[in-house]
Structure formats: C-alpha cells, structure tokens
Coordinates of C-alpha atoms and ligand atoms in Angstrom, one line a residue:
M1 CA -27.8 -27.4 4.3
S2 CA -25.8 -30.5 5.1
T3 CA -24.9 -31.7 8.6
T4 CA -22.6 -34.5 7.2
T5 CA -19.7 -35.2 9.5
V6 CA -16.4 -34.0 7.9
T7 CA -12.9 -35.2 8.7
T8 CA -10.9 -32.5 7.0
T9 CA -9.6 -29.9 9.4
I10 CA -8.0 -26.7 8.1
N11 CA -4.9 -25.7 10.2
H12 CA -3.0 -22.5 10.7
F13 CA 0.4 -21.9 9.2
I14 CA 2.7 -20.8 12.0
N15 CA 6.5 -20.3 11.8
G16 CA 7.0 -22.3 8.6
A17 CA 4.6 -25.2 9.2
E18 CA 1.0 -26.2 9.4
S19 CA -0.2 -26.1 13.0
A20 CA -3.3 -27.1 14.8
G21 CA -2.6 -24.4 17.3
E22 CA -4.0 -24.6 20.8
G23 CA -7.5 -23.1 20.3
D24 CA -10.4 -25.6 20.6
R25 CA -13.0 -23.7 18.7
T26 CA -13.8 -24.6 15.0
Q27 CA -16.2 -23.4 12.4
P28 CA -17.6 -25.3 9.4
V29 CA -16.6 -24.4 5.8
Y30 CA -19.2 -25.0 3.1
N31 CA -19.2 -25.6 -0.6
P32 CA -21.9 -23.0 -1.5
A33 CA -22.8 -24.9 -4.8
T34 CA -23.7 -28.1 -2.9
G35 CA -24.5 -26.7 0.5
Q36 CA -22.2 -29.4 2.0
V37 CA -19.9 -28.9 4.9
T38 CA -16.4 -29.7 3.4
A39 CA -14.1 -29.0 6.4
E40 CA -13.8 -27.7 9.9
L41 CA -11.7 -24.6 10.3
R42 CA -9.6 -24.1 13.4
L43 CA -10.0 -20.8 15.1
A44 CA -7.0 -19.3 16.9
N45 CA -7.0 -18.6 20.6
R46 CA -4.8 -16.0 22.4
A47 CA -1.9 -18.4 22.7
D48 CA -1.9 -19.0 19.0
L49 CA -2.0 -15.3 18.3
D50 CA 0.9 -14.6 20.7
N51 CA 2.9 -17.4 19.2
T52 CA 2.3 -16.2 15.6
V53 CA 3.1 -12.6 16.4
A54 CA 6.3 -13.7 18.3
A55 CA 7.4 -15.7 15.3
A56 CA 6.7 -12.8 13.0
R57 CA 8.6 -10.4 15.3
A58 CA 11.7 -12.6 15.3
A59 CA 11.5 -13.1 11.5
A60 CA 11.0 -9.5 10.7
D61 CA 14.3 -8.4 12.2
S62 CA 16.4 -10.7 10.0
W63 CA 14.1 -10.4 6.9
G64 CA 14.2 -6.6 7.0
D65 CA 18.0 -6.8 7.1
I66 CA 18.4 -9.2 4.2
S67 CA 19.8 -7.9 0.9
L68 CA 17.4 -6.7 -1.8
A69 CA 18.9 -9.2 -4.2
K70 CA 17.9 -12.1 -1.9
R71 CA 14.4 -10.7 -1.3
T72 CA 13.9 -10.3 -5.0
A73 CA 15.0 -13.8 -5.7
V74 CA 12.3 -15.2 -3.4
L75 CA 9.7 -13.0 -5.0
F76 CA 10.6 -14.2 -8.5
K77 CA 10.4 -17.8 -7.4
F78 CA 7.1 -17.2 -5.6
R79 CA 5.7 -15.7 -8.8
E80 CA 6.8 -18.7 -10.8
L81 CA 5.2 -21.1 -8.2
V82 CA 1.8 -19.3 -8.1
A83 CA 1.7 -19.4 -11.9
E84 CA 2.4 -23.1 -11.8
H85 CA -0.3 -23.7 -9.2
I86 CA -3.0 -21.6 -10.8
D87 CA -5.3 -24.6 -11.5
E88 CA -5.0 -25.9 -7.9
L89 CA -5.6 -22.5 -6.4
A90 CA -8.6 -21.9 -8.6
E91 CA -10.1 -25.2 -7.6
L92 CA -9.8 -24.3 -3.9
I93 CA -11.4 -20.9 -4.6
T94 CA -14.3 -22.4 -6.5
A95 CA -14.9 -25.1 -3.9
E96 CA -15.3 -22.7 -1.0
H97 CA -16.3 -19.4 -2.6
G98 CA -18.4 -20.8 -5.5
K99 CA -17.2 -18.5 -8.3
V100 CA -16.7 -20.2 -11.6
L101 CA -13.2 -21.6 -12.3
S102 CA -12.4 -19.1 -15.1
D103 CA -13.3 -16.2 -12.8
A104 CA -11.1 -17.8 -10.0
K105 CA -8.2 -17.9 -12.5
G106 CA -8.9 -14.3 -13.3
E107 CA -8.4 -13.2 -9.7
I108 CA -5.2 -15.2 -9.4
G109 CA -4.0 -13.4 -12.6
R110 CA -4.6 -10.0 -10.9
G111 CA -2.7 -11.2 -7.8
L112 CA 0.2 -12.3 -10.0
E113 CA 0.4 -8.8 -11.4
V114 CA 1.1 -7.5 -7.8
I115 CA 3.8 -10.1 -7.3
E116 CA 5.4 -9.0 -10.6
F117 CA 5.3 -5.4 -9.4
A118 CA 6.9 -6.4 -6.1
C119 CA 9.7 -8.1 -8.0
G120 CA 10.8 -4.6 -9.0
I121 CA 11.3 -3.6 -5.3
P122 CA 15.0 -2.6 -5.6
S123 CA 14.1 0.3 -7.9
L124 CA 10.9 1.1 -5.9
L125 CA 13.0 1.4 -2.7
K126 CA 15.7 3.6 -4.2
G127 CA 16.0 6.6 -1.9
D128 CA 16.9 10.3 -2.7
Y129 CA 20.2 12.1 -2.3
S130 CA 20.9 15.8 -2.2
D131 CA 24.5 16.7 -2.5
Q132 CA 26.0 19.7 -0.7
V133 CA 22.8 21.1 0.8
S134 CA 25.2 23.3 2.8
T135 CA 29.0 23.4 2.7
G136 CA 30.2 19.9 3.3
I137 CA 26.7 18.6 4.1
D138 CA 24.6 16.0 2.2
V139 CA 21.1 14.9 2.9
F140 CA 19.7 11.5 1.9
S141 CA 16.6 9.5 2.6
F142 CA 15.4 5.9 2.3
R143 CA 12.6 3.8 3.6
E144 CA 12.6 1.0 6.2
P145 CA 10.0 -1.7 6.9
L146 CA 7.4 -1.2 9.6
G147 CA 8.2 -4.6 11.1
V148 CA 5.2 -6.9 11.7
V149 CA 2.1 -6.3 9.6
A150 CA -1.2 -8.1 9.5
G151 CA -3.7 -8.5 6.6
I152 CA -7.3 -9.2 7.3
T153 CA -9.2 -10.2 4.2
P154 CA -12.7 -10.8 2.9
F155 CA -14.3 -13.9 1.4
N156 CA -14.9 -12.6 -2.1
F157 CA -11.2 -12.7 -3.3
P158 CA -9.5 -15.4 -1.2
V159 CA -6.3 -15.2 -3.3
M160 CA -6.3 -11.8 -5.0
V161 CA -6.8 -9.6 -1.9
P162 CA -4.1 -11.4 0.2
L163 CA -1.8 -10.9 -2.9
W164 CA -2.7 -7.2 -2.9
M165 CA -1.0 -7.1 0.5
A166 CA 1.6 -9.9 1.2
P167 CA 4.0 -9.4 -1.8
M168 CA 4.2 -5.7 -1.1
A169 CA 4.6 -6.1 2.7
I170 CA 7.3 -8.9 2.2
A171 CA 9.1 -7.1 -0.6
T172 CA 9.5 -4.1 1.6
G173 CA 11.0 -6.2 4.4
N174 CA 8.1 -6.9 6.7
A175 CA 6.8 -10.1 8.3
F176 CA 3.2 -10.6 7.3
I177 CA 0.4 -12.4 9.2
L178 CA -2.7 -13.2 7.0
K179 CA -6.0 -13.6 8.8
P180 CA -8.1 -14.8 5.9
S181 CA -11.9 -15.0 5.7
E182 CA -13.3 -17.9 7.7
R183 CA -15.6 -18.8 4.7
D184 CA -12.9 -19.8 2.1
P185 CA -9.6 -20.2 4.0
S186 CA -8.0 -23.1 2.1
A187 CA -6.2 -21.1 -0.7
S188 CA -4.3 -19.1 1.9
L189 CA -2.6 -22.3 3.2
L190 CA -1.5 -23.2 -0.3
L191 CA -0.1 -19.7 -0.7
A192 CA 1.8 -20.2 2.6
K193 CA 3.4 -23.4 1.2
L194 CA 4.3 -21.7 -2.0
W195 CA 6.1 -18.9 -0.1
K196 CA 8.0 -21.5 1.8
D197 CA 8.9 -23.4 -1.3
A198 CA 10.1 -20.1 -2.8
G199 CA 12.7 -19.9 0.0
L200 CA 11.0 -17.4 2.3
P201 CA 12.3 -17.8 5.8
D202 CA 9.9 -19.2 8.4
G203 CA 7.7 -16.7 10.2
V204 CA 7.8 -14.1 7.4
F205 CA 4.4 -15.2 6.0
Q206 CA 2.0 -16.9 8.4
V207 CA -1.7 -17.7 8.3
L208 CA -3.8 -17.4 11.4
H209 CA -7.5 -18.4 11.1
G210 CA -10.0 -16.8 13.3
D211 CA -13.0 -14.6 13.8
K212 CA -13.6 -11.3 15.6
E213 CA -11.5 -12.6 18.6
T214 CA -8.4 -13.0 16.4
V215 CA -9.0 -9.8 14.6
D216 CA -9.3 -7.8 17.9
G217 CA -6.1 -9.5 19.1
L218 CA -4.2 -8.3 16.0
L219 CA -5.6 -4.8 16.2
T220 CA -4.5 -4.3 19.7
H221 CA -1.3 -6.4 19.9
P222 CA 1.7 -4.3 20.9
D223 CA 4.0 -6.1 18.6
V224 CA 1.9 -5.6 15.4
D225 CA 2.9 -2.4 13.6
G226 CA 0.5 -2.1 10.7
I227 CA -2.9 -3.4 9.6
S228 CA -4.2 -3.8 6.1
F229 CA -7.9 -4.6 6.1
V230 CA -10.3 -5.3 3.2
G231 CA -14.0 -6.1 3.9
S232 CA -17.3 -4.4 4.7
T233 CA -17.6 -0.8 5.7
P234 CA -18.8 -1.2 9.3
I235 CA -15.9 -3.5 10.0
A236 CA -13.4 -1.4 8.1
K237 CA -14.4 1.6 10.2
Y238 CA -14.1 -0.4 13.4
V239 CA -10.7 -1.8 12.4
H240 CA -9.4 1.7 11.5
E241 CA -10.6 3.2 14.7
T242 CA -9.4 0.4 17.0
A243 CA -6.0 -0.1 15.4
T244 CA -5.1 3.6 15.1
A245 CA -6.1 4.0 18.8
H246 CA -3.5 1.3 19.5
G247 CA -0.8 3.2 17.6
K248 CA -0.8 1.2 14.4
R249 CA -0.6 2.4 10.8
V250 CA -3.9 1.3 9.1
Q251 CA -5.4 1.1 5.7
A252 CA -9.0 -0.3 5.8
L253 CA -10.9 -0.7 2.5
G254 CA -14.6 -1.0 2.9
G255 CA -17.7 -1.8 0.9
A256 CA -19.2 -0.2 -2.2
K257 CA -22.2 0.8 -4.2
N258 CA -20.8 1.3 -7.7
H259 CA -22.9 3.3 -10.2
A260 CA -22.5 3.2 -14.0
I261 CA -24.0 6.1 -15.9
I262 CA -25.3 5.3 -19.4
L263 CA -25.8 8.2 -21.7
P264 CA -28.1 8.1 -24.7
D265 CA -25.1 8.5 -27.0
A266 CA -23.5 5.2 -25.7
D267 CA -23.3 2.1 -27.8
L268 CA -26.1 0.4 -25.8
D269 CA -25.2 -3.2 -26.9
N270 CA -21.7 -2.7 -25.6
A271 CA -23.0 -1.0 -22.4
A272 CA -25.5 -3.8 -21.8
D273 CA -22.8 -6.5 -22.3
H274 CA -20.5 -4.8 -19.8
L275 CA -23.3 -4.0 -17.3
A276 CA -24.5 -7.6 -17.2
A277 CA -20.9 -8.9 -16.8
A278 CA -20.1 -6.4 -14.1
A279 CA -23.3 -7.0 -12.2
F280 CA -23.6 -10.8 -12.4
G281 CA -20.0 -11.9 -12.7
S282 CA -18.9 -13.6 -9.4
A283 CA -22.6 -13.5 -8.4
G284 CA -22.2 -9.7 -7.8
E285 CA -19.8 -10.5 -4.9
R286 CA -17.1 -8.0 -6.1
C287 CA -16.3 -4.7 -4.4
M288 CA -16.1 -3.3 -7.9
A289 CA -19.3 -4.9 -9.1
I290 CA -21.7 -2.5 -10.9
S291 CA -24.9 -2.6 -8.8
V292 CA -26.6 0.6 -9.9
A293 CA -27.2 1.4 -13.6
V294 CA -28.0 5.1 -13.9
A295 CA -29.9 5.4 -17.2
V296 CA -29.9 8.9 -18.5
G297 CA -32.9 10.2 -20.5
D298 CA -34.2 8.1 -23.4
A299 CA -31.3 5.5 -23.0
A300 CA -33.4 3.8 -20.3
D301 CA -36.0 1.7 -22.1
L302 CA -33.8 0.2 -24.7
L303 CA -30.9 -0.3 -22.2
V304 CA -33.2 -2.2 -19.7
K305 CA -34.4 -4.4 -22.5
K306 CA -30.9 -5.3 -23.6
V307 CA -29.7 -6.0 -20.1
E308 CA -32.8 -8.2 -19.6
E309 CA -31.8 -10.3 -22.6
R310 CA -28.4 -10.8 -21.2
A311 CA -29.5 -11.5 -17.6
V312 CA -31.8 -14.3 -18.6
A313 CA -29.1 -15.9 -20.7
V314 CA -26.5 -16.2 -17.9
K315 CA -25.5 -19.8 -17.3
V316 CA -25.7 -20.3 -13.5
N317 CA -24.2 -23.5 -12.2
N318 CA -21.6 -25.1 -10.0
G319 CA -18.4 -23.2 -10.9
T320 CA -16.7 -26.5 -11.8
V321 CA -19.2 -27.2 -14.6
P322 CA -17.6 -26.2 -18.0
G323 CA -19.4 -23.3 -19.5
A324 CA -20.8 -22.0 -16.2
E325 CA -20.8 -18.2 -16.0
M326 CA -22.0 -17.6 -12.5
G327 CA -22.0 -19.6 -9.3
P328 CA -23.9 -19.4 -6.0
V329 CA -23.7 -16.8 -3.3
I330 CA -21.6 -17.4 -0.3
T331 CA -24.1 -18.4 2.5
P332 CA -27.7 -19.1 3.1
A333 CA -27.8 -16.0 5.2
S334 CA -26.5 -14.0 2.3
K335 CA -29.2 -15.5 0.0
E336 CA -31.9 -14.7 2.5
R337 CA -30.7 -11.1 2.8
I338 CA -30.6 -10.5 -0.9
V339 CA -34.1 -12.0 -1.4
K340 CA -35.4 -9.8 1.4
I341 CA -34.0 -6.6 -0.2
V342 CA -35.4 -7.5 -3.6
T343 CA -38.8 -8.3 -2.1
E344 CA -38.9 -5.0 -0.3
A345 CA -38.1 -3.1 -3.5
E346 CA -40.8 -4.9 -5.3
A347 CA -43.3 -4.1 -2.5
A348 CA -42.2 -0.4 -2.6
G349 CA -43.1 -0.2 -6.3
A350 CA -40.0 -1.0 -8.2
A351 CA -40.4 -3.0 -11.4
M352 CA -39.1 -6.6 -11.5
V353 CA -37.5 -7.1 -14.9
V354 CA -35.6 -10.3 -14.2
D355 CA -36.3 -12.2 -10.9
G356 CA -33.7 -14.6 -9.7
R357 CA -35.2 -15.2 -6.2
D358 CA -36.5 -18.7 -6.9
L359 CA -33.7 -20.1 -8.9
V360 CA -32.8 -23.7 -8.3
V361 CA -29.9 -25.4 -10.1
P362 CA -30.9 -29.0 -11.0
G363 CA -28.6 -31.5 -9.2
H364 CA -27.6 -28.8 -6.7
E365 CA -30.9 -28.2 -4.9
E366 CA -29.0 -27.6 -1.6
G367 CA -26.8 -24.8 -3.0
F368 CA -27.1 -21.2 -2.1
W369 CA -28.6 -19.9 -5.4
V370 CA -29.8 -16.5 -6.5
G371 CA -30.2 -15.9 -10.2
P372 CA -29.4 -12.7 -12.0
T373 CA -32.0 -10.1 -11.0
V374 CA -32.8 -6.7 -12.6
I375 CA -35.0 -4.2 -10.9
D376 CA -36.1 -1.0 -12.8
H377 CA -37.5 2.3 -11.5
V378 CA -35.6 2.0 -8.2
K379 CA -35.8 5.1 -5.9
T380 CA -33.0 6.3 -3.7
E381 CA -35.1 5.8 -0.5
M382 CA -35.3 2.0 -1.2
T383 CA -33.0 -0.3 0.7
A384 CA -32.1 -1.9 -2.7
Y385 CA -30.5 1.5 -3.6
Q386 CA -29.1 2.4 -0.2
E387 CA -27.4 -0.9 0.8
E388 CA -24.6 -2.8 -0.7
I389 CA -26.5 -5.9 -1.8
F390 CA -23.5 -8.0 -2.7
G391 CA -25.4 -10.4 -4.9
P392 CA -26.3 -10.7 -8.6
V393 CA -28.8 -7.8 -8.5
L394 CA -28.7 -4.8 -10.8
V395 CA -30.9 -1.9 -9.9
V396 CA -31.8 0.7 -12.5
V397 CA -32.3 4.3 -11.4
R398 CA -33.6 6.7 -14.1
V399 CA -32.4 10.3 -14.3
D400 CA -32.8 13.1 -16.8
T401 CA -29.3 14.4 -17.3
L402 CA -25.6 13.6 -16.8
E403 CA -25.6 16.3 -14.1
D404 CA -28.4 14.5 -12.2
G405 CA -26.4 11.3 -12.4
I406 CA -23.2 12.9 -11.1
K407 CA -25.2 14.4 -8.2
L408 CA -26.6 11.0 -7.4
I409 CA -23.2 9.4 -7.3
N410 CA -21.7 12.1 -5.2
S411 CA -24.6 11.9 -2.6
N412 CA -23.9 8.3 -2.1
P413 CA -21.8 7.5 1.0
Y414 CA -19.6 5.0 -0.9
G415 CA -16.9 6.0 -3.4
N416 CA -15.1 2.9 -4.5
G417 CA -15.7 2.6 -8.3
T418 CA -17.9 4.1 -11.0
A419 CA -18.2 4.1 -14.8
I420 CA -19.6 6.0 -17.6
F421 CA -20.7 4.7 -21.0
T422 CA -20.7 7.3 -23.7
S423 CA -19.3 8.3 -27.0
S424 CA -18.7 11.8 -25.9
G425 CA -15.2 12.7 -24.7
A426 CA -16.4 16.0 -23.3
A427 CA -19.1 14.1 -21.2
A428 CA -16.5 11.6 -20.0
R429 CA -14.1 14.3 -19.0
K430 CA -16.7 16.2 -17.1
F431 CA -17.6 13.0 -15.3
Q432 CA -14.1 12.0 -14.4
R433 CA -13.4 15.4 -12.9
A434 CA -16.7 15.8 -11.0
V435 CA -17.3 12.5 -9.3
T436 CA -16.2 11.9 -5.7
V437 CA -15.0 8.3 -6.3
G438 CA -11.6 6.8 -6.3
M439 CA -11.6 4.6 -9.4
I440 CA -13.4 5.6 -12.6
G441 CA -14.0 3.7 -15.8
I442 CA -14.7 5.3 -19.1
N443 CA -16.5 2.6 -21.2
V444 CA -14.8 0.2 -18.7
P445 CA -17.1 -1.2 -16.1
L446 CA -14.7 -2.6 -13.5
P447 CA -11.8 -0.1 -13.4
V448 CA -9.6 -2.1 -11.1
P449 CA -6.2 -0.4 -11.5
V450 CA -3.2 -2.4 -12.8
A451 CA -0.6 -3.2 -10.2
Y452 CA 1.6 -0.3 -10.9
H453 CA -1.2 2.1 -10.0
S454 CA -2.7 1.8 -6.6
F455 CA -6.3 0.7 -5.7
G456 CA -8.5 2.6 -3.4
G457 CA -11.9 4.2 -3.0
W458 CA -13.1 7.4 -1.3
K459 CA -15.5 8.1 1.5
A460 CA -17.0 5.1 3.2
S461 CA -15.0 2.8 0.9
L462 CA -11.6 3.5 2.5
F463 CA -10.5 4.5 6.0
G464 CA -6.9 5.6 6.1
D465 CA -5.0 7.7 3.6
K466 CA -3.1 5.1 1.6
H467 CA -4.5 3.1 -1.2
I468 CA -3.4 -0.5 -1.5
Y469 CA -0.6 -2.1 -3.6
G470 CA 1.3 -0.2 -6.3
P471 CA 3.4 2.9 -5.2
E472 CA 1.1 3.6 -2.3
G473 CA 1.5 0.1 -1.0
V474 CA 5.3 0.6 -0.9
S475 CA 4.7 3.8 1.0
F476 CA 2.2 2.1 3.4
Y477 CA 4.5 -0.7 4.4
T478 CA 7.6 1.5 5.0
R479 CA 8.6 4.6 6.9
G480 CA 11.0 7.2 5.8
K481 CA 14.4 8.1 7.3
V482 CA 16.2 11.3 6.3
I483 CA 19.9 11.6 7.1
T484 CA 21.9 14.8 7.2
S485 CA 25.5 14.0 7.0
R486 CA 28.8 15.9 7.4
W487 CA 32.3 14.4 7.3
P488 CA 34.5 17.2 8.4
E489 CA 38.1 17.3 7.5
P490 CA 40.1 17.0 10.8
T491 CA 41.8 20.3 10.0
H492 CA 38.5 22.2 9.4
A493 CA 36.9 22.3 12.9
S494 CA 34.1 24.8 12.6
G495 CA 33.7 25.6 16.2
A496 CA 30.5 25.6 18.2
S497 CA 27.5 27.6 17.0
Y498 CA 24.5 28.1 19.3
N499 CA 22.1 29.3 16.6
F500 CA 19.5 27.1 14.9
P501 CA 21.3 25.7 11.9
S502 CA 20.7 27.5 8.7
N503 CA 22.2 26.8 5.3
Ligands
LIG1 P1 -16.5 -8.8 6.3 O1 -16.3 -7.3 6.7 O2 -17.6 -9.5 6.9 O3 -15.2 -9.6 6.7 C1 -13.9 -9.2 6.4 C2 -12.9 -9.7 7.4 O4 -13.2 -9.1 8.7 C3 -12.9 -11.2 7.6 O5 -11.6 -11.7 7.7 C4 -13.7 -11.4 8.9 O6 -13.2 -12.5 9.6 C5 -13.4 -10.1 9.7 N1 -14.6 -9.7 10.5 C6 -15.9 -9.9 10.3 N2 -16.6 -9.4 11.3 C7 -15.8 -8.9 12.2 C8 -16.0 -8.2 13.4 N3 -17.2 -8.0 13.9 N4 -14.9 -7.8 14.0 C9 -13.6 -8.0 13.5 N5 -13.4 -8.6 12.4 C10 -14.5 -9.1 11.7 O7 -16.5 -8.8 4.7 P2 -16.8 -10.0 3.8 O8 -18.3 -10.3 3.9 O9 -15.9 -11.1 4.0 O10 -16.5 -9.4 2.4 C11 -17.4 -8.6 1.6 C12 -17.2 -7.2 1.9 O11 -15.9 -6.8 1.6 C13 -18.1 -6.3 0.9 O12 -18.6 -5.2 1.7 C14 -17.1 -5.8 -0.1 O13 -17.5 -4.6 -0.8 C15 -15.9 -5.7 0.7 N6 -14.7 -5.7 -0.2 C16 -14.1 -4.5 -0.4 C17 -13.0 -4.4 -1.2 C18 -12.3 -3.1 -1.5 O14 -11.3 -3.1 -2.1 N7 -12.9 -2.0 -1.1 C19 -12.5 -5.6 -1.8 C20 -13.2 -6.8 -1.5 C21 -14.3 -6.8 -0.7

C-alpha cells in the first residue's frame, strides 16, 4: 500500500458550501485498484456536527413550508443534473470504490429512478378526506415532514444508497444530513453541488464526513428526528437501538447472505450466467449479491461446471479499463478476511472449484485483488456459509429437495434477498410463499425492487419496520395528522355535552 503524500483534502458540505470544518482528524482515501492514497478525508468534530444540525434545523422549517410546486421543480432539475453528470459521478465511484465504470453507471441509474419517483411527490402526499362523518363534521388527514433526518451510508453504493434516501427525505419536506462512508466519500460532495445548482436552499442537503464519533453524535443529537442507515448488521442493530433509545424514528438496513436455489428443471446455462454475474459483479460487494448457490438434486454437478467456466472467464482489472468486468475489493483488510474465510473452508473439507486468492493484475500489483472464487460442498457449519463474505466468492451447498432448500434459507439469520431458478410455476409459487425473505427473484438473481416499490429485507437484514424508498419511504419521512373539523352555523349552537363524542 502506498504512503505517498497527497495534497487533495475532501471537505464537508455545510450550509450550502464546502467547509473544512473545525475537526483536526483526517483519514486516507485509497484507490483500491492501485493501492495508492488519493486524498485525505476530513472527519467532523462535535462543533462541526452541531453547526451542521443547526443549519439543517433552520433550513427544515422553511423547506417544509415551501409549496409542493417549488419542491418538485428542484427535484426535476436535480434529476436532470445527475443525469448530465453521470460520467463524472461514475469516475468518482470507480476511483474510490473500485467497481467497473459500467457498473458505477448502473448504480447511478437506479438512484435516478428514486429521484424520478420523488418528482411525483404532490400526488404521493395527497391526504384523505371523509365528508360528513357526523352531522356537520368532516375528517381529513395529511402528512408532515419529520424535520431533520440523517442518512448514514455504506461504501458499496456511494451514490445509489444516498439517493435511496435524500430525494425521498427532501421531497417530503425534510432537511437531510448525509454521513457517507469514509472509504469513498467524493461522490457525495458532487451530489451536494448538484442539489445546490438545482436550486435547493442552503442547509437542506448537507454532507458531514466522519466515523463512529460522528455517527454517535447524529444518533443522540436532540435536534435530529430520524435516521436512515444502510450498512452491516452489527452496526445496523446498534444504530437502531441507540437512535430509538434517543427518541428517533429509525430504519436500519443490515447485511445479507443471499441464497439462490437452482432446481434440476431450470435452464442451467441461464442460471449459471446469472449466478456468476450476481456473485462476482462489483466483486461481490453488493447487499443483494448471490453468495450461496443451493443446488437441488442432480442439478449440482452440471451447474458447478457451468459456473466454473464463467468464473474463470471474468475479466478482472482496474474499473477504468475498457472491457473490465470486475474490480478490486475495497481494502487490504477486506482481502485478508476473504482469503482467510476461503482458506478455512478448504481446510474444513470444501472443494475449491475456482480459487481467486492469489490473483494479481499486471500493472496493478499494489491493488486489493481477489479473483472470482467458487467453493463446492460447503457445509452450514463453515464460516464461509455462516458469514457475509462480501467478496467475489460463491459457495455451493447441495440439498436433495426444494423443501430442504427452503428450510436452509429460513434457518439463516439474514433475510434480504433470494432467488429461485426453475421452469416450474408451481415450485416458484411455493418458494415465494414459504421463504422468510423480503425480496424474492424468480429467475431474476438480484431482485432489487424498482423505485415505486420499496426495498427492504427481513430478520437481521432490517431493523425497524419501514422499508426504504418508494411508498414506505414517503411514510418513513413523514408523520400523519388527522383533523376533525366542524364549522357550526352561528344559529345552530348544539349546547354542551359531557359524554364521550359518538357519531
Ligand atoms: P459498515 O457497517 O461498516 O458501515 C456503514 C456506515 O456505518 C458507514 O457510514 C460507517 O462510517 C458507519 N460505521 C461503521 N462502523 C461504525 C460504528 N462502530 N459505529 C457507528 N457507525 C459506524 O458497512 P460497510 O462495510 O460500509 O458496507 C457493507 C455492508 O453494508 C454489508 O454488510 C452490506 O450487506 C451492507 N449493505 C446493506 C444494504 C441493504 O440494503 N440491506 C445495502 C448496501 C450495503
């Protein structure tokens, strides 16, 4: 890893402008494909946190009061600007995350979908009205913003995950503070500038860089009303517990161990194509990556052979190289952890089908590389099965029947995504009804819902009861008001009644 001196410093974005803040701590940011330090990231201190929250509080009051027409105009403009800057955003993602440029553009595309959904906010915020619930009495309801909300996001989608949150929070009238991952923070600053260029008032979208200290400050700050978190399960659980104990509304999305069941009646070429793409795309660093292939009956041997052919053919390189299909993993520590888990599985008797542990990419010897890896005959007691590996590793577990596969999935503590490959409608229907998982694909390996449905897992993959973006996002960032109204005619005084009102 490089120790080269860098001069680039990544700032916060507070109250409408880049800011060095007052904190004196910094942290290096790497290009994982080259192993070079590319920048120093400023980490917020308490004064930075207080200044950011104060700016958000002041902005929330006026932004929450602004007309829907004006809010929508900003969202439309922001959508246009993100689309115009897709290349620039993708370059920032690839330089700090390592995923290939085409994949980086894919995540921005999914983020754009959420902005488009948020552009329809006037109809999403339409309330309900009941006329004449009692004589002369009407009841109506509508939703108001929470106020100040914070989003704490993971390294693996530095644009998409912030865009799962911010457009929804802002469209519903809140001020939003983004605490991005320390590993790939640059794209968030460009997003901040695009929001400003779109006409968003200062303080409505801010970026505060930091680590646990900043997160803890947000979770406990009396002026923060809601927290959206996406990251690993232990931190999601901690965030949920801490912030709810401090009276905040919280949605905390955690990690995953996504299984795909392959039945013998599936088109195995199609299944192998999708399994390889879902396991090795983005170096397996997706919360919806398929990391366990559950091969049913005699599908196994042929399936493993077909996945092997695809795994060895994946073009691993710096994500900026044309034609590259997979980049490096995020840190040396991540590489070390992945290699250790694979080595333990091998020692415990699993069969190495494709071994990516020693991969070196010529010209990028200092990069954090792990090649596509396939391990067969994995048992549930192995760490390779139990832990979220978050690397380009597909483990194959063999079972006898669909029912055994469903039992396996339902015994797993995670419940983010799952998929079935089959040509049987009856089997697919049985599967979709039986699994305890939030997002299910039928011959679709990465069933990330479109923006007008909401995204969320079950069990250890989500703490809190609201899924993210889509209709549940609108609900999460707002609270309801119900008004019971009577306009008595001056001549119709009803007199006092001391009973509980009935209709
Ligand atoms: P992470 O949990 O390490 O970090 C997420 C955020 O939490 C970061 O902003 C980080 O600064 C902060 N954080 C880290 N440690 C903390 C601590 N001790 N106290 C307070 N805050 C802390 O996750 P990551 O490695 O950046 O991202 C990968 C994880 O995110 C994987 O587990 C992946 O499955 C998960 N993920 C889940 C979803 C989903 O939708 N369920 C989506 C993307 C990623």
